Structure formats: C-alpha cells, structure tokens
CSV table of N, CA, C and O in Angstrom, one decimal:
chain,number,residue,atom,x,y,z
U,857,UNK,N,5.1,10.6,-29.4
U,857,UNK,CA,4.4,9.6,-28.6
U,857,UNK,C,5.0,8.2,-28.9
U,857,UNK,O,5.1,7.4,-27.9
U,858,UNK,N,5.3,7.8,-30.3
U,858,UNK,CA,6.0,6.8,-30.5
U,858,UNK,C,7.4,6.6,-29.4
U,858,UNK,O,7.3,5.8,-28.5
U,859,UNK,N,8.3,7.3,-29.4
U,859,UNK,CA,9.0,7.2,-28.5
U,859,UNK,C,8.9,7.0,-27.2
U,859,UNK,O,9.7,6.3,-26.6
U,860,UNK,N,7.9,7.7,-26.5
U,860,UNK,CA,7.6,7.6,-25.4
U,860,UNK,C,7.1,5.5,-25.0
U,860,UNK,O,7.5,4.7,-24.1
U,861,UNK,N,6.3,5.5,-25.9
U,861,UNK,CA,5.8,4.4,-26.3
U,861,UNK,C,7.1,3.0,-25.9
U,861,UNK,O,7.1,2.2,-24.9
U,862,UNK,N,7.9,3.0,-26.8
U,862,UNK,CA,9.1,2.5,-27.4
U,862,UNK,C,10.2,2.7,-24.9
U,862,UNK,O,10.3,1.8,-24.0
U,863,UNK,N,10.4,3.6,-25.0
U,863,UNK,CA,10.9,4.0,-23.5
U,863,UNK,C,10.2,2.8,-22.5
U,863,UNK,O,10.9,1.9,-21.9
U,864,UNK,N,9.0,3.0,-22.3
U,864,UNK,CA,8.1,2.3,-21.5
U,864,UNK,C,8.2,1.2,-21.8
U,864,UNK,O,8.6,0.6,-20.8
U,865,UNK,N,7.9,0.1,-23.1
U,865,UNK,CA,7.9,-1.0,-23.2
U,865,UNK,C,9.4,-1.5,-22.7
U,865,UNK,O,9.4,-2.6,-22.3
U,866,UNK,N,11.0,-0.7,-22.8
U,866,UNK,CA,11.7,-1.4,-22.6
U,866,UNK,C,12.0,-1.6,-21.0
U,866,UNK,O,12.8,-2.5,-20.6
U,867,UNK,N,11.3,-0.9,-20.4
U,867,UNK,CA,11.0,-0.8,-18.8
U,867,UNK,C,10.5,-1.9,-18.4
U,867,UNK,O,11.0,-2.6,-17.5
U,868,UNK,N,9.5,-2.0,-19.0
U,868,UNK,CA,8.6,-3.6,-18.8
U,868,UNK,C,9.6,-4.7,-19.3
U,868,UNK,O,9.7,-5.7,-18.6
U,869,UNK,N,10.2,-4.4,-20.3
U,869,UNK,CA,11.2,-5.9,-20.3
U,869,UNK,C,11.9,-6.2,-19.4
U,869,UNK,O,12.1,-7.3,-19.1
U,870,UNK,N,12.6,-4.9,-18.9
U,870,UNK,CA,13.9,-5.2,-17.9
U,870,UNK,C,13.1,-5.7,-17.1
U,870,UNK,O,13.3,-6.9,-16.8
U,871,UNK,N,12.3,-5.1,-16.5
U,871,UNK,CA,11.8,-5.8,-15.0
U,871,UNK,C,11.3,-7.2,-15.4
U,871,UNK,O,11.6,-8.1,-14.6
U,872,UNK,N,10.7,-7.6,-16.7
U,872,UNK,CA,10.6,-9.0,-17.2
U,872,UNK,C,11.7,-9.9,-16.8
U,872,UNK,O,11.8,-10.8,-15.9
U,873,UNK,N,12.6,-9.4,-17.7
U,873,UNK,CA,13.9,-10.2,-17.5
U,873,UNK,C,14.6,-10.4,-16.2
U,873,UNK,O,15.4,-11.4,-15.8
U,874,UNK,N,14.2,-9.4,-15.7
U,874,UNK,CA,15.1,-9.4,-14.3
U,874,UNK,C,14.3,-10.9,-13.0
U,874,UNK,O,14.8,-11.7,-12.2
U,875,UNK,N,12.8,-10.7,-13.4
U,875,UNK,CA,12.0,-11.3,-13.0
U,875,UNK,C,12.3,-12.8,-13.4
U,875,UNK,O,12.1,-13.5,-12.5
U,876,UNK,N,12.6,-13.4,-14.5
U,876,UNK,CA,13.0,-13.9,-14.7
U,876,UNK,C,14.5,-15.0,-14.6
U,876,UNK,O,14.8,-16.2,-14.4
U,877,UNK,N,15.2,-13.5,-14.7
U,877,UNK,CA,16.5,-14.4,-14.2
U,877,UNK,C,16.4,-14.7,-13.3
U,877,UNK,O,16.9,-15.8,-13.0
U,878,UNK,N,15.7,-13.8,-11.8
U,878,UNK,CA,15.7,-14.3,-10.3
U,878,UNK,C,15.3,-15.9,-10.3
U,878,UNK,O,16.2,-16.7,-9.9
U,879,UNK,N,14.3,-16.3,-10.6
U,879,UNK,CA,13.5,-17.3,-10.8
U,879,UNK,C,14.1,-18.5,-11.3
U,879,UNK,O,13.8,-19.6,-11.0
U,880,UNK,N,15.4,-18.0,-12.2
U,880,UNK,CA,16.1,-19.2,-12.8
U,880,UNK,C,17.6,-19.3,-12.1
U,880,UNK,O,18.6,-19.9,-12.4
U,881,UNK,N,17.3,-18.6,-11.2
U,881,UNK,CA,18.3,-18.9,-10.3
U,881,UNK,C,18.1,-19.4,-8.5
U,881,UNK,O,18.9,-19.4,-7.5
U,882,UNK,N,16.5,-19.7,-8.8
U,882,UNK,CA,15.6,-20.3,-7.6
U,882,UNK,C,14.9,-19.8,-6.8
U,882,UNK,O,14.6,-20.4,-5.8
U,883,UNK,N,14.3,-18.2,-7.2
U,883,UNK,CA,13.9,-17.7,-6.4
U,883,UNK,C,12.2,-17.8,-7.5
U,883,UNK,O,11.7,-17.1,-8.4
U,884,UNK,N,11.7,-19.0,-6.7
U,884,UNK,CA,10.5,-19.4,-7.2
U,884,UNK,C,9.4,-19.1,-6.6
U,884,UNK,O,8.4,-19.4,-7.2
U,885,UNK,N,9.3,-18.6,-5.4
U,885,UNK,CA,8.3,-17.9,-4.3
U,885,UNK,C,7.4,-16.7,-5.5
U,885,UNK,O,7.8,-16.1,-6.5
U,886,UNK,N,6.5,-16.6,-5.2
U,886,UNK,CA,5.9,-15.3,-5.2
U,886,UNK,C,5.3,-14.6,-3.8
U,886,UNK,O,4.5,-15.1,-3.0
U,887,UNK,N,5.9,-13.4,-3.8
U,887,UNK,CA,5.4,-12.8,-2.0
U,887,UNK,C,4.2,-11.9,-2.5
U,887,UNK,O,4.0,-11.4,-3.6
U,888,UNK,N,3.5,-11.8,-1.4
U,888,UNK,CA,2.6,-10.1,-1.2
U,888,UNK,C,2.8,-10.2,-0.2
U,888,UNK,O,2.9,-11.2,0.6
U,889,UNK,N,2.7,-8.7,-0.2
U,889,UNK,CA,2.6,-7.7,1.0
U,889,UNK,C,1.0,-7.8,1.3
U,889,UNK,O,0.1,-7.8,0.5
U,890,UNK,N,1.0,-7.9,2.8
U,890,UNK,CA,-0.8,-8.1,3.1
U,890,UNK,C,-0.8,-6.8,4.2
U,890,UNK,O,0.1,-6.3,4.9
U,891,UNK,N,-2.0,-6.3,4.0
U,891,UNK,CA,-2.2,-4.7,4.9
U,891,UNK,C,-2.2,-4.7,6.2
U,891,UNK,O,-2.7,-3.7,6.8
U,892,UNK,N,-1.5,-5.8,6.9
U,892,UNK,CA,-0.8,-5.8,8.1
U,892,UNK,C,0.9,-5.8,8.2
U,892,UNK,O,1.6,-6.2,9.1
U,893,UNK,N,1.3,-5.4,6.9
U,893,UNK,CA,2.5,-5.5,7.0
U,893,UNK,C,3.3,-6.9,7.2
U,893,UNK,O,4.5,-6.8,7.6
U,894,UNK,N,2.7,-7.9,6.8
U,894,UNK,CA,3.8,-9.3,6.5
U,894,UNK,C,3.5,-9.5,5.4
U,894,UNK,O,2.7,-9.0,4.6
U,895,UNK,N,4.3,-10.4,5.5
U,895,UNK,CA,4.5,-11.4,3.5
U,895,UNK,C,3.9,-12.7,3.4
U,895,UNK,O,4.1,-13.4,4.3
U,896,UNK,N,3.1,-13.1,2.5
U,896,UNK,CA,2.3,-14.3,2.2
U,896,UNK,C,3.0,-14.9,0.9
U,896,UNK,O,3.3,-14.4,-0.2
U,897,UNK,N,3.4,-16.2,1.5
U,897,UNK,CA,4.6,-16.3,0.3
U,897,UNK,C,2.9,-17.3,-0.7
U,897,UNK,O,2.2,-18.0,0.1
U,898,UNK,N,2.6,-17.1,-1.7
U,898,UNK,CA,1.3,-17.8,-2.2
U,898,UNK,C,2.0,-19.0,-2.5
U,898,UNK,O,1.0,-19.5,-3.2
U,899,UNK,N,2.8,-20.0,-2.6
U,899,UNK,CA,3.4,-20.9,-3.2
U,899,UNK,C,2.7,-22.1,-1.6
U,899,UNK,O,1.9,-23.1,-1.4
U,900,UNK,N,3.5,-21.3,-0.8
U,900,UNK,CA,3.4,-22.4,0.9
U,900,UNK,C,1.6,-21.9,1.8
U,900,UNK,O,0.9,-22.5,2.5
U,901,UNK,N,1.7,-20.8,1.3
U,901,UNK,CA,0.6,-19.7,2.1
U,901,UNK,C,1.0,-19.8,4.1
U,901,UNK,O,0.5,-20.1,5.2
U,902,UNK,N,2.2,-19.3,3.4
U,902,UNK,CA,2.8,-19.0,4.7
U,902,UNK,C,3.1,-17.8,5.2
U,902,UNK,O,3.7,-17.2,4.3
U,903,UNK,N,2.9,-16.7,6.6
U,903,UNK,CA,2.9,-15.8,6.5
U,903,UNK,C,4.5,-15.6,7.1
U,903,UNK,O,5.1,-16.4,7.8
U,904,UNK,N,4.8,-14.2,6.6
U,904,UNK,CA,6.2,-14.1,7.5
U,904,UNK,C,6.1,-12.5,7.8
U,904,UNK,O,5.9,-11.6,6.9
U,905,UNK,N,6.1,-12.2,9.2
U,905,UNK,CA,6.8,-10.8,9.8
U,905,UNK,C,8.1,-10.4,8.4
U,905,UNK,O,8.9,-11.2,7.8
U,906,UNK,N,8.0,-8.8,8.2
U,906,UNK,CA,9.1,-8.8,7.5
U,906,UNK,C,10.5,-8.4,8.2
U,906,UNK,O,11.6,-8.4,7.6
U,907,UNK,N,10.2,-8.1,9.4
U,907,UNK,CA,11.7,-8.1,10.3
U,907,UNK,C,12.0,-9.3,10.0
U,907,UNK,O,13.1,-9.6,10.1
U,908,UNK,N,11.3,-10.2,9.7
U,908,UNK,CA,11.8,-11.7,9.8
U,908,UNK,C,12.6,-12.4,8.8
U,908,UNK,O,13.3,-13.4,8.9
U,909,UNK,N,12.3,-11.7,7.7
U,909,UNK,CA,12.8,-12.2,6.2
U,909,UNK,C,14.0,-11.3,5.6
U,909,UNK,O,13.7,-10.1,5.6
U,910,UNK,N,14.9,-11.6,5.1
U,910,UNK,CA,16.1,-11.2,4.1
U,910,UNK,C,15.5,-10.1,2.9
U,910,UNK,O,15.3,-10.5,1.7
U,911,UNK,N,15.0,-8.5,3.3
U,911,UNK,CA,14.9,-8.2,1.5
U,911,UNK,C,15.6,-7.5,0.6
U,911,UNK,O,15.6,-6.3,0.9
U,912,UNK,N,16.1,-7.8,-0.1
U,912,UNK,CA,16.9,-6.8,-1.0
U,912,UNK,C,16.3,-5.9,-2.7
U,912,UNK,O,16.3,-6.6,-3.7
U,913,UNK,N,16.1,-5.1,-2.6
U,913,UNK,CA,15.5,-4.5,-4.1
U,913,UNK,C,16.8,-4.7,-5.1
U,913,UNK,O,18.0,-4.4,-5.0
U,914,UNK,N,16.2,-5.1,-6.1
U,914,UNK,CA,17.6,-5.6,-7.4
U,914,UNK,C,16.8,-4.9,-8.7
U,914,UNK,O,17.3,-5.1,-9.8
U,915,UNK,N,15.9,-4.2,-8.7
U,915,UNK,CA,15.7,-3.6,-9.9
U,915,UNK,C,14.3,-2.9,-9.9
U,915,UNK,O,13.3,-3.5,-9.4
U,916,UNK,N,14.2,-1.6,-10.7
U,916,UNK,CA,12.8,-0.9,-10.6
U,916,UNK,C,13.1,-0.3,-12.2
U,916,UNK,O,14.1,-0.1,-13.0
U,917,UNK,N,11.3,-0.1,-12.3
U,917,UNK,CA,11.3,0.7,-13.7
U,917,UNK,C,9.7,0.9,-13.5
U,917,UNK,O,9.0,0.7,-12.5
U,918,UNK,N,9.3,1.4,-15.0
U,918,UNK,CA,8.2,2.0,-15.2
U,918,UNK,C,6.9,0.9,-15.5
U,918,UNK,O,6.9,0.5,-16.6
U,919,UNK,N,5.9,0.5,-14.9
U,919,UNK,CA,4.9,-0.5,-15.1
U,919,UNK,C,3.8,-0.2,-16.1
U,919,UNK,O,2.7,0.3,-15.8
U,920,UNK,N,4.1,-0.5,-17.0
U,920,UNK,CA,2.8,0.1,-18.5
U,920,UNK,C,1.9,0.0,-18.2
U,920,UNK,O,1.2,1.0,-18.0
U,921,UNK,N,1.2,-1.7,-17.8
U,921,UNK,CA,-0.1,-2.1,-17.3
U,921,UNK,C,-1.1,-1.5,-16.2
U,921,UNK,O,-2.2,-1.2,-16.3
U,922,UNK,N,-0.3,-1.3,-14.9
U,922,UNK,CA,-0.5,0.0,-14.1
U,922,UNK,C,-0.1,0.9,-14.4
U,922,UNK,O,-0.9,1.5,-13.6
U,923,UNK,N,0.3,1.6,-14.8
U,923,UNK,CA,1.3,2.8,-15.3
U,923,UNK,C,1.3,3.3,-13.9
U,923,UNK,O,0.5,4.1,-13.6
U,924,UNK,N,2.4,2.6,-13.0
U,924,UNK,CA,2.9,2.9,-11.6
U,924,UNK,C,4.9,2.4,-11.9
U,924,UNK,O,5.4,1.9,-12.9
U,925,UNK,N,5.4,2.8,-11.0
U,925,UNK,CA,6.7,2.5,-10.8
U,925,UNK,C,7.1,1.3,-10.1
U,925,UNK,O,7.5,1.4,-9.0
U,926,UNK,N,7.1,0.2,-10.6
U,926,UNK,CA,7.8,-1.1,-9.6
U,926,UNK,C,9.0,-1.6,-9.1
U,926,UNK,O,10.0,-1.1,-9.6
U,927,UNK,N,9.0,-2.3,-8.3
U,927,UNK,CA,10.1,-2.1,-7.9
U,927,UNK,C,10.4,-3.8,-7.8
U,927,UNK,O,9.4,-4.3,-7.2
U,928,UNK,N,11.4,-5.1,-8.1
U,928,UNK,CA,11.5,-6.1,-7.6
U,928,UNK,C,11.9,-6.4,-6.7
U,928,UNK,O,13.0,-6.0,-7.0
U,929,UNK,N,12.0,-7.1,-5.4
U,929,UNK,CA,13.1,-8.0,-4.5
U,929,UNK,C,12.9,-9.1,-4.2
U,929,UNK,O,11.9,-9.7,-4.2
U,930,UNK,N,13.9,-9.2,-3.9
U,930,UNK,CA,14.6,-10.8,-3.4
U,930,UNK,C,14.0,-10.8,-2.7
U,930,UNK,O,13.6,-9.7,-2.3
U,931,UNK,N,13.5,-12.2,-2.2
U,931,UNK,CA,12.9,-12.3,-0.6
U,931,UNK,C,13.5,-13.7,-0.1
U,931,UNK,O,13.2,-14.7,-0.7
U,932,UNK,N,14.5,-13.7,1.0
U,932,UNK,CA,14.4,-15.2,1.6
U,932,UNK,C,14.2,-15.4,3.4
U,932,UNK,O,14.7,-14.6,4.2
U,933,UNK,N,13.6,-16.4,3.7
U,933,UNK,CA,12.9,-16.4,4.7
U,933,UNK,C,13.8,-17.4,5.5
U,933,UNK,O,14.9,-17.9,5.0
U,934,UNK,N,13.6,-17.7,6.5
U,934,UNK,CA,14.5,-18.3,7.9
U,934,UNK,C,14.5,-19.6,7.6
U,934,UNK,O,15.6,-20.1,7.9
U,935,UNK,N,13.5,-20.4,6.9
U,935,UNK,CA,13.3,-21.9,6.7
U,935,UNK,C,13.9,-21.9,5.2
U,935,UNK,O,13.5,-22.9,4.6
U,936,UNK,N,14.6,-21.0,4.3
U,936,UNK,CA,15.0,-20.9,2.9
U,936,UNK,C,14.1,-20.9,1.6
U,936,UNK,O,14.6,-21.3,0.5
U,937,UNK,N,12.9,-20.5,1.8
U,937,UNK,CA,12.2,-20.4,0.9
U,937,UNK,C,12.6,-18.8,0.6
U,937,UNK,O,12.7,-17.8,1.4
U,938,UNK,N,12.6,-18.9,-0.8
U,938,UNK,CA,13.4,-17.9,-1.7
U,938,UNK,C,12.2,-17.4,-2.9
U,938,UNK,O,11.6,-18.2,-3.6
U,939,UNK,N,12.2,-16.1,-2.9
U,939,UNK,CA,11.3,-15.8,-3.9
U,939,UNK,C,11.3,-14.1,-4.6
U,939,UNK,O,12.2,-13.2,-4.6
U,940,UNK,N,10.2,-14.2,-5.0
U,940,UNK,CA,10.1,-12.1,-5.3
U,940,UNK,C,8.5,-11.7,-4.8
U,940,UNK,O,7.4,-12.3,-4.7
U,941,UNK,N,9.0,-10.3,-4.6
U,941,UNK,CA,8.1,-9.5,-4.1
U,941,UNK,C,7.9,-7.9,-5.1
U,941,UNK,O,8.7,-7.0,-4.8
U,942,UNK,N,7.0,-7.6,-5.9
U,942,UNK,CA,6.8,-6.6,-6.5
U,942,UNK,C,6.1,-5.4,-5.8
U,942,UNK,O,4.9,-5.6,-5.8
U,943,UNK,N,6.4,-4.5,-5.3
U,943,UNK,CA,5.5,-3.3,-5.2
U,943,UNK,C,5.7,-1.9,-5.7
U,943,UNK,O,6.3,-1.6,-6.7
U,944,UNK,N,5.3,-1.2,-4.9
U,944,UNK,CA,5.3,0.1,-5.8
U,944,UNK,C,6.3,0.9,-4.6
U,944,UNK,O,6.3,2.2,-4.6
U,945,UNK,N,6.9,0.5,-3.8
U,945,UNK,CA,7.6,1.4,-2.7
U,945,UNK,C,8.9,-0.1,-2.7
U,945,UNK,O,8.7,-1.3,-2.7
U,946,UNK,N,10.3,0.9,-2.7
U,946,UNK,CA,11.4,0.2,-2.4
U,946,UNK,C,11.0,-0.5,-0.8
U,946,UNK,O,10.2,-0.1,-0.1
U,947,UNK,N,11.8,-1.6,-0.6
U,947,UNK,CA,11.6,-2.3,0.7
U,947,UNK,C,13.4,-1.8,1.1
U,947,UNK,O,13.7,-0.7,0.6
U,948,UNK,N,14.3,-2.2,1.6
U,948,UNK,CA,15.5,-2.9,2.3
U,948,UNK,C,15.9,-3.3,3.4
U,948,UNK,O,17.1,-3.9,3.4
C-alpha cells in the first residue's frame, strides 16, 4: 500500500509542476469546460466556442484528490489570452 501510495503522490506532482511551469511561462488563464461545450476563461468571464480556441494536451496522470485521471492543456484564444484547462478526457 505504501508504494502504491508513494506512485500516486508523484502523479500529483508532475501535473503540479507541469501546471506550474505553464503559468510561468504565461499561460495565466484558468478555463472550464461549461455543459454546452465552450470554455469560460474565469480570469475575463469570457466565453469561447472550442472550434474557436488553440488546444493542445501537454501532460496527464493520476488525480489523488478525485482519484480520476487528468489531463492538462494549453488553451489560447483568438484575442491571445493564454491559459489551462484540466479535465478528465484528452481534448486536441
């Protein structure tokens, strides 16, 4: 169990880290997905179609807190607001 333990928490770091380096390289947005299928960036509360926005997934692992699979991406939008987007299904 210990191991299992030890596995999972480094899952959560990477996606930490990864989360992080995005962010320190400008991608300061936070997106959700809203149940019509666009993106609410919460920083502008702007909505965007996702045909409309740039996404690319840069990293997934194991989520302790949910104990679900996450996934990170890039998100950048037509007017240049740049951010991430977490869910539990790859986007591209």
């Amino acid at each position: 169990m210990k191991n299992r333990t030890r596995v999972t928490n480094r899952l959560n770091v990477s996606i930490t880290k990864k989360v992080i380096e995005l962010q320190e390289k400008g991608y300061d947005c936070d997106f959700l997905l809203l149940a019509n299928g666009s993106l609410l960036c919460m920083q502008t509360n702007r909505k965007y179609p996702m045909s409309s926005v740039s996404i690319e997934a840069t990293e997934h692992g194991y989520d302790f807190f949910s104990q679900s699979y996450k996934h990170v991406h890039k998100i950048v939008t037509g007017n240049g607001e740049q951010g991430l987007l977490l869910t539990e299904k790859a986007y591209n």
